[in-house]
CSV table of C-alpha atoms in Angstrom, one decimal:
chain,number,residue,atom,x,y,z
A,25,UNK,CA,0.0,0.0,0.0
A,26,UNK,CA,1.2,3.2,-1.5
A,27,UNK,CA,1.1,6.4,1.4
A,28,UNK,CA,-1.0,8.0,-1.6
A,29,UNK,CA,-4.1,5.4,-0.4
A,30,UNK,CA,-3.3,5.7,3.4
A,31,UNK,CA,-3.8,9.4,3.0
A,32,UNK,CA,-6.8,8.7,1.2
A,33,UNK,CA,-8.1,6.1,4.0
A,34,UNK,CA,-9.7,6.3,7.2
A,35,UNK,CA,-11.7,3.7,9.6
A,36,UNK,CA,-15.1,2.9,9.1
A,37,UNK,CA,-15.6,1.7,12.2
A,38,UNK,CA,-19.6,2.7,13.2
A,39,UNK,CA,-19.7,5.4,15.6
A,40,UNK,CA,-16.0,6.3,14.9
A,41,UNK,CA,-16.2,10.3,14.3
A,42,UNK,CA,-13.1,10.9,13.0
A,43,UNK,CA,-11.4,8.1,11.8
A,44,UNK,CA,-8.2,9.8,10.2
A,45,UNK,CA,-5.4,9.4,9.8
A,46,UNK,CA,-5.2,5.9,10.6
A,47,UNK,CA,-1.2,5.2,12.7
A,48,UNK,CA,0.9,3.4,11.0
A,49,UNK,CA,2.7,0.4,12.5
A,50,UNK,CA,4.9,-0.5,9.9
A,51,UNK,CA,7.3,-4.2,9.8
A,52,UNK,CA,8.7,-4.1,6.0
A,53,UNK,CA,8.4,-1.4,4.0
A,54,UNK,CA,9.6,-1.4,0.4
A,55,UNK,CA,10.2,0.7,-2.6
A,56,UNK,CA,9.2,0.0,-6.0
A,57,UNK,CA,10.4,2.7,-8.8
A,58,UNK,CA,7.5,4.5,-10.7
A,59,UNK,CA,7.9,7.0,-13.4
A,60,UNK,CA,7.1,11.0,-12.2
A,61,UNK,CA,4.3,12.5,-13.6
A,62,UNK,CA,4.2,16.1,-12.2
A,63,UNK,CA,0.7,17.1,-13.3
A,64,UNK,CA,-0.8,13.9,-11.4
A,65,UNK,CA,1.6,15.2,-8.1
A,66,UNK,CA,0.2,18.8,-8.5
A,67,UNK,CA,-3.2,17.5,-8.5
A,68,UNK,CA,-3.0,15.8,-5.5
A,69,UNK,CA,-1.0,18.0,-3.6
A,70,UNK,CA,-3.7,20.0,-3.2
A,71,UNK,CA,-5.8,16.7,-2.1
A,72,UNK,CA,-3.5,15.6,0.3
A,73,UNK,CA,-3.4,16.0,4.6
A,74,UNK,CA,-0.1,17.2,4.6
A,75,UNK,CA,0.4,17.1,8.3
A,76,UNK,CA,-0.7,13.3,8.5
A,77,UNK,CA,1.6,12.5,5.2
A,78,UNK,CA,4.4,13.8,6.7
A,79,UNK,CA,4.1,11.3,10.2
A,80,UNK,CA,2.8,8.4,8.0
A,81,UNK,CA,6.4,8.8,5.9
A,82,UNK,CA,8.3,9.1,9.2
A,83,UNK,CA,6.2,6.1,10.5
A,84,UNK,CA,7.8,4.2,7.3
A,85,UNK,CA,11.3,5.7,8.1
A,86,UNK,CA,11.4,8.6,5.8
A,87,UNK,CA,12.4,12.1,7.2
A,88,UNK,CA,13.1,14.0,4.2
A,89,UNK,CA,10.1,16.0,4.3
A,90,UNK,CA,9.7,18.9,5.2
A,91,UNK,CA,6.9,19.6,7.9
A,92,UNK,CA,5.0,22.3,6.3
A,93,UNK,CA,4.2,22.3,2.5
A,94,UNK,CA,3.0,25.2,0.3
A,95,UNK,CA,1.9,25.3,-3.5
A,96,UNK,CA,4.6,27.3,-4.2
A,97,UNK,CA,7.3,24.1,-3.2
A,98,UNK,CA,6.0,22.3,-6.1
A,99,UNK,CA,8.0,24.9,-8.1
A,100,UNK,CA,11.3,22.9,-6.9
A,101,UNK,CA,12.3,19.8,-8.3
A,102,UNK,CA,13.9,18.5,-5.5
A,103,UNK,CA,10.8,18.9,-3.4
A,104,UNK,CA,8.7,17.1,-6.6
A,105,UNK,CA,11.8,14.3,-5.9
A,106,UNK,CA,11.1,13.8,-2.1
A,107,UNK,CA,7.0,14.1,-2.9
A,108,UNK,CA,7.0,11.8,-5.6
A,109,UNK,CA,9.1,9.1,-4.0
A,110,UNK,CA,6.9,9.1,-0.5
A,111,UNK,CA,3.7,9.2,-1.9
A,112,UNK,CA,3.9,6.8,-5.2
A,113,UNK,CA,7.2,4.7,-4.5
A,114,UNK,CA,6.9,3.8,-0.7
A,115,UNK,CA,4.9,0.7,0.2
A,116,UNK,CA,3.7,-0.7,3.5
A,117,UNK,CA,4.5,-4.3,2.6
A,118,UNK,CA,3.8,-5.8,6.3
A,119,UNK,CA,2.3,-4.3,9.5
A,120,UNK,CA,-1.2,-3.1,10.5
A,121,UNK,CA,-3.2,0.1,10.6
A,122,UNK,CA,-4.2,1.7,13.7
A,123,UNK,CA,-7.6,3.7,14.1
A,124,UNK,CA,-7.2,6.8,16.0
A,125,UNK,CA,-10.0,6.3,18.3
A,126,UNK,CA,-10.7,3.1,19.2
A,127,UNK,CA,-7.4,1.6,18.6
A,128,UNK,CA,-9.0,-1.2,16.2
A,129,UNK,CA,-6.3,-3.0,14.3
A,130,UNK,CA,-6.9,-3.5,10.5
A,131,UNK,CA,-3.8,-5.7,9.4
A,132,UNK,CA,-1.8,-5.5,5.9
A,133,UNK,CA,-0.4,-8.6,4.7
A,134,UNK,CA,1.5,-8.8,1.3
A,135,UNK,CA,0.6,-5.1,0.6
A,136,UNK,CA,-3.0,-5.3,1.0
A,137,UNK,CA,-5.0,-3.6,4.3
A,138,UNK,CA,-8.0,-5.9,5.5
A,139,UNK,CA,-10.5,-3.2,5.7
A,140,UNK,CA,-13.0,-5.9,6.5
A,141,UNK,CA,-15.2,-5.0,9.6
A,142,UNK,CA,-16.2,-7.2,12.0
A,143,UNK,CA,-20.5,-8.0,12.3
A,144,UNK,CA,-20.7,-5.4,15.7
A,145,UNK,CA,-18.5,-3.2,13.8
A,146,UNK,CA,-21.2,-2.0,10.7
B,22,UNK,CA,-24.9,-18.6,-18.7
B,23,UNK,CA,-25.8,-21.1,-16.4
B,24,UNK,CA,-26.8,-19.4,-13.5
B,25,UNK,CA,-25.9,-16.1,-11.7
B,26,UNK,CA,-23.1,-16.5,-9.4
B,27,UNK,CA,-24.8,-14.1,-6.7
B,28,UNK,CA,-27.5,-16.8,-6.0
B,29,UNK,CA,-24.4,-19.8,-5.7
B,30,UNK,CA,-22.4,-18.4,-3.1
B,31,UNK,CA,-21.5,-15.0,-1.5
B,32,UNK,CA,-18.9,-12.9,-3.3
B,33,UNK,CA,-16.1,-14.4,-0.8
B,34,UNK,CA,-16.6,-17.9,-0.6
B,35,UNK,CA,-17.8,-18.1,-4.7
B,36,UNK,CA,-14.3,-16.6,-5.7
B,37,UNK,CA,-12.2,-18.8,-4.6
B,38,UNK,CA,-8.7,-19.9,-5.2
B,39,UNK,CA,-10.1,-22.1,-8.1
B,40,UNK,CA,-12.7,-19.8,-9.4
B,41,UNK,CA,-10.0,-17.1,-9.3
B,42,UNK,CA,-7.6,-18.6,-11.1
B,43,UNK,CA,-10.4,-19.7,-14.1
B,44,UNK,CA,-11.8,-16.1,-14.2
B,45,UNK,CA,-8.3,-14.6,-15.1
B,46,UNK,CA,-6.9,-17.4,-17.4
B,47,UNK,CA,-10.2,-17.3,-19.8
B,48,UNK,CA,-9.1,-15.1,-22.3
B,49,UNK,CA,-12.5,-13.9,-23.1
B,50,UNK,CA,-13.4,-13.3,-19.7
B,51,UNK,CA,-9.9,-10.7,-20.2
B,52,UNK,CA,-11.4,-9.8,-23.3
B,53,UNK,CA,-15.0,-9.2,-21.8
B,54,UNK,CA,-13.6,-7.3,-18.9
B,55,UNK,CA,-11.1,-5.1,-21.1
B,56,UNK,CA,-14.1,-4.1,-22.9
B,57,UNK,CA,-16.7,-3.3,-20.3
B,58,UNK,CA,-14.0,-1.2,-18.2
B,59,UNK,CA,-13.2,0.7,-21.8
B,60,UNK,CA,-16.7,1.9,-22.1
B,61,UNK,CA,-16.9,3.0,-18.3
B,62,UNK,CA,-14.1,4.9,-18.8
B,63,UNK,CA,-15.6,6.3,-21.4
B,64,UNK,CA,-18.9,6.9,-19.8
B,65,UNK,CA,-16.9,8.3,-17.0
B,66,UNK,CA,-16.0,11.1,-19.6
B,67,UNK,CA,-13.0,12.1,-17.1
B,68,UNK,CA,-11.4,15.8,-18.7
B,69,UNK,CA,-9.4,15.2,-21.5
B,70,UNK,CA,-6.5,16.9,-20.1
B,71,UNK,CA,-3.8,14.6,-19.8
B,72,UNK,CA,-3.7,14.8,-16.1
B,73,UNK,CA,-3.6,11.3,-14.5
B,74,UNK,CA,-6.7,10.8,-11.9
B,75,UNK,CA,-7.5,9.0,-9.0
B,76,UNK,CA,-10.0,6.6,-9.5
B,77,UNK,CA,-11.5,3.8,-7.8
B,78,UNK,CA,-12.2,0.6,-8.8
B,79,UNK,CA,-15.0,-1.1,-6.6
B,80,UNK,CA,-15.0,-4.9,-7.0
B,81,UNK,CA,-11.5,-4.8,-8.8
B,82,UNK,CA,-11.2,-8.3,-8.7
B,83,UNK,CA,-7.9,-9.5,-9.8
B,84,UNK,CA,-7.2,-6.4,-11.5
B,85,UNK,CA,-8.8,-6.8,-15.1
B,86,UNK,CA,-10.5,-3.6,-15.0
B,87,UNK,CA,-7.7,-1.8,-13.1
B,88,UNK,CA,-5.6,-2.4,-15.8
B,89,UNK,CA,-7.6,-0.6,-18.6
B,90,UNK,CA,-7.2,2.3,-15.9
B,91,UNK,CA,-3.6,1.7,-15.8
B,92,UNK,CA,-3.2,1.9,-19.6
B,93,UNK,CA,-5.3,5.1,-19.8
B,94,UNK,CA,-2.2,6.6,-17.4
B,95,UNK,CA,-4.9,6.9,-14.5
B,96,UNK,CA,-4.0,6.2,-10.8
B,97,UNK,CA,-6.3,4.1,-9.0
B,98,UNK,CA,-7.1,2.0,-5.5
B,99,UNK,CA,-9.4,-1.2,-6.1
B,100,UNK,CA,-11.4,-2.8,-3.4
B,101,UNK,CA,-12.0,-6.2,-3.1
B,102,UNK,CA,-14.3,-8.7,-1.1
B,103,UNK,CA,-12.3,-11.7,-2.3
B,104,UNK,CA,-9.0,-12.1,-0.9
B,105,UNK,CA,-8.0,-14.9,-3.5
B,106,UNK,CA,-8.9,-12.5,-6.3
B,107,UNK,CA,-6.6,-10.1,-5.0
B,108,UNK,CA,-3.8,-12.9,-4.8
B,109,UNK,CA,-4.6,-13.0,-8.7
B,110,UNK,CA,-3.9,-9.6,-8.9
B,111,UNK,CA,-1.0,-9.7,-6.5
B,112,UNK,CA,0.6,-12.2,-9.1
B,113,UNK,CA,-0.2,-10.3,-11.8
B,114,UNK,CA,1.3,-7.1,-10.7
B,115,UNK,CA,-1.1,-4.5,-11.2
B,116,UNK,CA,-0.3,-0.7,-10.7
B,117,UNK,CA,-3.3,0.2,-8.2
B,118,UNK,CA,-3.3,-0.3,-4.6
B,119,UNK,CA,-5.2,-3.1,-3.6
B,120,UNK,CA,-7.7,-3.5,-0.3
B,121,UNK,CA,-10.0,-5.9,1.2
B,122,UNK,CA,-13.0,-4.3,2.2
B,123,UNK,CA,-16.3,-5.0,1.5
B,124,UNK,CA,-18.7,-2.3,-0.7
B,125,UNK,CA,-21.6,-3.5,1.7
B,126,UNK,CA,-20.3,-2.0,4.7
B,127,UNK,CA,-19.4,1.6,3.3
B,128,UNK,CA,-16.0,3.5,1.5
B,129,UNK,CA,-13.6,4.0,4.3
B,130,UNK,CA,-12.1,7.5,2.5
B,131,UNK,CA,-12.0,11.1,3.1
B,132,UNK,CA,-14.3,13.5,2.0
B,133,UNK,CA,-14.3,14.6,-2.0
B,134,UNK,CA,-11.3,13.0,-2.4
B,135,UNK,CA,-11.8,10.4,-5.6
B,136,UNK,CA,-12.1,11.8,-9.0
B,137,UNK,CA,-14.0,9.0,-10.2
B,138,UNK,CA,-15.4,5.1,-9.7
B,139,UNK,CA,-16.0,2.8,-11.8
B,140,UNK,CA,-17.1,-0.8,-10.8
B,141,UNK,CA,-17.4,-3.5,-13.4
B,142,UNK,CA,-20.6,-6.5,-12.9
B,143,UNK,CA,-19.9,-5.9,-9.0
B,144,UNK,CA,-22.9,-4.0,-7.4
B,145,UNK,CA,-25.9,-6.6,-7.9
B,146,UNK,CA,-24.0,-8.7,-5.2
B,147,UNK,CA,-25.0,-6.2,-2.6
B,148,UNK,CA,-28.5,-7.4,-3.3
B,149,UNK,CA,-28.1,-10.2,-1.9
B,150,UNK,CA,-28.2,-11.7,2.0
B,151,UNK,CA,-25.6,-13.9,2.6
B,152,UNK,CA,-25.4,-13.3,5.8
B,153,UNK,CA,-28.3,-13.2,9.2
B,154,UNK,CA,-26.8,-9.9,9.6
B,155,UNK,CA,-27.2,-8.4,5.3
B,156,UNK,CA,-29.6,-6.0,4.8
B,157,UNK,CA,-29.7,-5.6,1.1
B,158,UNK,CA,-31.5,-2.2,1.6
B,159,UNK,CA,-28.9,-0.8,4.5
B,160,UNK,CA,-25.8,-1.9,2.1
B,161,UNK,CA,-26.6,-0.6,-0.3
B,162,UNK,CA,-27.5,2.7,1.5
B,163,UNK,CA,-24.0,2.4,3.1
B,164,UNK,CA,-22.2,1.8,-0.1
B,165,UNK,CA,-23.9,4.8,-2.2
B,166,UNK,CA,-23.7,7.2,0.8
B,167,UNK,CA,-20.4,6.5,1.8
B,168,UNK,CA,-19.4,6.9,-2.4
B,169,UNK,CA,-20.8,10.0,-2.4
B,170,UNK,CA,-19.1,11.5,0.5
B,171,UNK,CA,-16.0,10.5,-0.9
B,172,UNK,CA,-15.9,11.3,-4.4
B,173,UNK,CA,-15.5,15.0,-5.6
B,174,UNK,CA,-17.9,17.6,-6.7
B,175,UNK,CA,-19.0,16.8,-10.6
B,176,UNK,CA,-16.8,13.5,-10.2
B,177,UNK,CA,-18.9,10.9,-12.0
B,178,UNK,CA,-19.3,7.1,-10.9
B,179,UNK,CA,-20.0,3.8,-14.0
B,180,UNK,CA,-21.3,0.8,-12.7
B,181,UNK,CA,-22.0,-2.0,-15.1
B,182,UNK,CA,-24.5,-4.0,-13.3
B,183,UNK,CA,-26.2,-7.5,-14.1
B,184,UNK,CA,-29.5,-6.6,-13.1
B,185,UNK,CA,-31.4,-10.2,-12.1
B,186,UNK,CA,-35.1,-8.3,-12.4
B,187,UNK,CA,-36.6,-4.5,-12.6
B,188,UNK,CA,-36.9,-4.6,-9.2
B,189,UNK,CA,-33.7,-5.3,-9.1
B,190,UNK,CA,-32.6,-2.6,-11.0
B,191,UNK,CA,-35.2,-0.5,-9.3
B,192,UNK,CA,-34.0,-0.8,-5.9
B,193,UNK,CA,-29.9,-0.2,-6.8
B,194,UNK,CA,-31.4,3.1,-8.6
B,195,UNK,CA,-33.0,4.1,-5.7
B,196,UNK,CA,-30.9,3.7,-3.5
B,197,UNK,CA,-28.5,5.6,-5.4
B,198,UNK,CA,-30.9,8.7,-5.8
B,199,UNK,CA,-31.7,8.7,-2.1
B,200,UNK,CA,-27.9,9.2,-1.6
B,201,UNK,CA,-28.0,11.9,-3.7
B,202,UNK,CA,-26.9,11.0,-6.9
B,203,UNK,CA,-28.2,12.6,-9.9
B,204,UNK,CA,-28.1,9.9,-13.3
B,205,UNK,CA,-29.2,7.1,-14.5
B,206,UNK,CA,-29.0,3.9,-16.7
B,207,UNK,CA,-27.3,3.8,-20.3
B,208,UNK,CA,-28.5,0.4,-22.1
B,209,UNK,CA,-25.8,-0.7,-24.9
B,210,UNK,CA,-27.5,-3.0,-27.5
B,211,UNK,CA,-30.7,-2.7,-26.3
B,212,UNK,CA,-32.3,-5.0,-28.5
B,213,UNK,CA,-29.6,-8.0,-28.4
B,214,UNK,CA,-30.0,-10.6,-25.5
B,215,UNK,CA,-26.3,-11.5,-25.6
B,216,UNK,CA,-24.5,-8.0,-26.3
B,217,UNK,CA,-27.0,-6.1,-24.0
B,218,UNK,CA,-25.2,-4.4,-21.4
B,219,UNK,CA,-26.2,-2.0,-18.5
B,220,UNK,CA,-24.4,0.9,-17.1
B,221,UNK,CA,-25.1,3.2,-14.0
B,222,UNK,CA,-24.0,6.6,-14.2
B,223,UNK,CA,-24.2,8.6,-11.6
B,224,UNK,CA,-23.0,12.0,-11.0
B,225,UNK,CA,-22.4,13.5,-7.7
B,226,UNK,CA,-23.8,17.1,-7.0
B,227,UNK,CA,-27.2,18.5,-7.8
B,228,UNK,CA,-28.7,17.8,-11.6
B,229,UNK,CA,-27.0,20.0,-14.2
B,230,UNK,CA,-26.0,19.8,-17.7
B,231,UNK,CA,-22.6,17.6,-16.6
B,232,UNK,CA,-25.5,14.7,-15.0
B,233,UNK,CA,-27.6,14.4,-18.5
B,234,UNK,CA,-27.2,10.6,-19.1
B,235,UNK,CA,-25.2,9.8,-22.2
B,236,UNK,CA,-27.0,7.4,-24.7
B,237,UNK,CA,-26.3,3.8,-25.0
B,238,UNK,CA,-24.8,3.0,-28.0
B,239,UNK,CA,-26.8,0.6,-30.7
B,240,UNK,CA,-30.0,1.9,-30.2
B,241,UNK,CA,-30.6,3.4,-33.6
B,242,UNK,CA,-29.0,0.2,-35.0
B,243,UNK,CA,-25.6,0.3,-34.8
B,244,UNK,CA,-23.9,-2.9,-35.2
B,245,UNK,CA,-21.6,-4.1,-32.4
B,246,UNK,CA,-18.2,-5.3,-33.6
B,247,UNK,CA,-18.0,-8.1,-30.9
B,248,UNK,CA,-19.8,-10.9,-33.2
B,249,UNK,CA,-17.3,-11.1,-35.7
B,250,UNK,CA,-18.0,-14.8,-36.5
B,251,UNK,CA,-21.3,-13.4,-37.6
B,252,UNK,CA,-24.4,-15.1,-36.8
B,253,UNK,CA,-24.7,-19.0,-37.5
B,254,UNK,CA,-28.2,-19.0,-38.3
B,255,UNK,CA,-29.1,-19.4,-42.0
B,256,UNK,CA,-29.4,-15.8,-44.1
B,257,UNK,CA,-30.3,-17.3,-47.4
B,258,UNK,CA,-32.9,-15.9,-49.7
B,259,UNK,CA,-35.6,-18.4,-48.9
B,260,UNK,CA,-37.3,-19.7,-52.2
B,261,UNK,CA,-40.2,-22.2,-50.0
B,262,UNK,CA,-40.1,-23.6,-47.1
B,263,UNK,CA,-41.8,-27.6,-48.0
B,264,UNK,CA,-42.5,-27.9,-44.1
B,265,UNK,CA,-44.7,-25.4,-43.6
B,266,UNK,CA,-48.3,-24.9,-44.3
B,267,UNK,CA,-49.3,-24.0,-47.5
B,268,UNK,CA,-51.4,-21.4,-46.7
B,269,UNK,CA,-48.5,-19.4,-44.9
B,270,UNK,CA,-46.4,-19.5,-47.8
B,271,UNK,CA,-46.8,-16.2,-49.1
B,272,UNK,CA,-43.8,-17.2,-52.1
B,273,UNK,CA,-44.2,-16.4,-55.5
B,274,UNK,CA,-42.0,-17.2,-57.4
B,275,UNK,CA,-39.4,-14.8,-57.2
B,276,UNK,CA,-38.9,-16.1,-53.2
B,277,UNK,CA,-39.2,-13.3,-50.5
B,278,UNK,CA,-38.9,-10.5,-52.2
B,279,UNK,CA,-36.3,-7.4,-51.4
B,280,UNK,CA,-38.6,-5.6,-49.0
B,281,UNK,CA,-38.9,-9.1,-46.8
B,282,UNK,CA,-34.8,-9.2,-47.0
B,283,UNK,CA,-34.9,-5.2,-46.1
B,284,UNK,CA,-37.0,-5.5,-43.2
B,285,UNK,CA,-35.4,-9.0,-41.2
B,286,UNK,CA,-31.9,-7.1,-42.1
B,287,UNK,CA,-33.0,-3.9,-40.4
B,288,UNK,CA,-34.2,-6.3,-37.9
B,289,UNK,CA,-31.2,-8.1,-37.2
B,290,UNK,CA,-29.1,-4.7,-37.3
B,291,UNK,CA,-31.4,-3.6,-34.2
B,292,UNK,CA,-30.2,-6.8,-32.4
B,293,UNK,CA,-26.7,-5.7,-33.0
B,294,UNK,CA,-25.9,-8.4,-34.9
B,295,UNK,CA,-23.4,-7.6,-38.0
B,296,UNK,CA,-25.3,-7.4,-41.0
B,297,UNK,CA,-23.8,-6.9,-44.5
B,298,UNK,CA,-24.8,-3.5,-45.8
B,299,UNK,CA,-27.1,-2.9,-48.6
B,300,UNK,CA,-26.5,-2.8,-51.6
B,301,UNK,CA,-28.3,-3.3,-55.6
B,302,UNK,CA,-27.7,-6.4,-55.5
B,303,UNK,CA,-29.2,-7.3,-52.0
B,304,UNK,CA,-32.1,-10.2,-52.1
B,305,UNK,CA,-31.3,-10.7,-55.9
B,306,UNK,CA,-31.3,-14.2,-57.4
B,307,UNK,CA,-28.7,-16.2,-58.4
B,308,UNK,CA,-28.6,-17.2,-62.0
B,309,UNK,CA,-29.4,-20.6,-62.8
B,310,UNK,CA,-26.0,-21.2,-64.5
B,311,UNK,CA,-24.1,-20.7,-61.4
């Protein structure tokens, strides 16, 4: 799982009011090269919760970014560099997701979250 | 087909290992799938702008779907109930992130985040129980308000559905409008039992000229290229028919007559059949030296 989706994600868990961003607990993470596009980054720049980004690529062991972010950053191709490769080229191969409030568990095995709730959960 | 695969066995259990591995080897089952996925996409009508979007494919299966997405440049996250499906895909290294969720218990993403859905032959299994706990009519509220919240202003959603009845149809439509989607169903091939296929669009926001539902194609008669080993049945001129009654032979000598040949043509072009054109020497005779 890319960050890109665990920005996009948060738990579903009935009566859960604000279910992002889900904590990462991260136990491989690998990288898989992927061509820049910088229209597709520039459109979801403006998408993305930068603040929970930011810990979810620390979470994974990446520190390069910066803590704030502005429009006006995308301007520098060394930001585009350190954007690109945390959002697109990251992935959470092993490990679990964490919702904020109740501290449900949704486990990734081989890339893949289980999202699935349980019957009490709906 | 021999019989639905939503009244067999829920979406989990029915794809399994086996039945995963079957669905992705069948080449026309690739071929169907490339197809069906093209002409959401298309229905999707996503601005031509070159700018890769983030789309979501709901019911993405081993990826089939995901990867017409991929080869249009677009960025996408499928969702899966099946979790040997998603092996598939796994395998077959797609370019989307992959989850296991289930559509029946709601989207678990932020608000107005998605630029677009599309979900191929997925979202008649929510109309099914499997489960003491399945409430067709509260999953299906769950899925379409939870799809709503999280696709963006304008951002359309293409379902191909396999409707089993009306009321079938009737009740995903509904369920879709009270979540406040504005759209509705394009028919391709209307008049063909085997080339028929149904689409859902929906659009989210309040009805404008961007939620007009586009038309299906083959309704005035358009052939579909799919049949391109034609039909088997017989198309010759028919001179009598010895079986039949005399009195509904209405032969003269010349046989049918071009009108006759005109009218089961046109007929068969409505079906979506592939029909050779017209032309002078349509319904003409053969010569007897031939």
């Amino acid at each position: 799982m890319r960050l890109l989706t665990h920005n996009m994600l948060s738990s579903n868990i009935k009566g859960v009011a604000n279910g992002f961003p889900l904590r990462i607990v991260a136990e491989k993470v690998i990288e898989k090269p992927v061509e820049m596009n910088h229209d597709f980054l520039k459109n979801m720049f403006a998408k993305l919760d930068w603040k929970a980004f930011v810990d979810a690529s620390r979470s994974l062991g990446y520190v390069e970014l910066p803590d704030e972010a502005d429009a006006s950053m995308l301007e520098s191709s060394e930001f585009l560099n350190k954007f690109h490769h945390a959002l697109l080229e990251l992935h959470l191969e092993e490990g679990a997701l964490v919702c904020p409030e109740t501290g449900r568990k949704f486990p990734v095995n081989k890339g893949i979250p289980n999202m699935l709730l349980h019957e009490d959960e709906v | 087909m021999a019989s639905r695969p939503e009244l067999q066995a829920p979406p989990e259990i029915f794809y399994d290992d086996a039945e995963a591995r079957k669905y992705t080897s069948s080449s026309r089952i690739i071929d169907i799938q490339a197809r069906l996925s093209e002409r959401a996409l298309e229905l999707l009508a996503l601005p031509d702008d070159g700018v890769p979007r983030l789309l979501l494919d709901i019911g993405c299966g081993s990826g089939l779907s995901g990867e017409t997405l991929s080869d249009n440049g677009h960025v996408w996250i499928g969702l899966d109930i099946s979790p040997s499906m998603l092996n598939v895909a796994l395998e077959r290294e797609v370019d989307g992130d992959l989850l296991l969720g289930d559509m029946g218990q709601g989207l678990g993403f932020r608000s107005g985040v998605i630029d677009g859905a599309i979900s191929i032959s997925a979202v008649q299994w929510l109309c099914n129980a499997d489960k003491s706990s399945h409430e067709p009519r509260l999953r299906l509220k769950a899925f379409f308000g939870s799809l709503y919240r999280c696709l963006a202003r304008g951002a359309r959603a293409v379902f191909q559905v396999y409707p089993e009845s009306v009321a079938q149809r009737e009740l995903i439509l509904t369920s879709a409008m009270r979540a406040g989607f504005a759209g509705g169903v394009v028919v391709d091939y209307p008049h063909s039992t085997k080339s028929r296929k149904e689409y859902l669009v929906l659009t989210c926001g309040p009805p404008s000229i961007a939620t007009v539902v586009p038309s299906g194609k083959g309704e005035d008669g358009e052939s579909c290229s799919d049949d391109s080993s034609a039909d088997e049945g017989d198309r010759t001129v028919s001179i009598s028919d010895r079986h039949r009654p005399r009195k509904k032979q209405k032969v003269n000598k010349k046989g049918r007559g071009r009108e006759w040949v005109l009218k089961k043509k046109e007929q068969m072009r409505r079906k979506g059949n592939v029909v050779p054109p017209d032309s002078k020497y349509t319904a003409r005779k053969r010569k007897a030296r031939f």
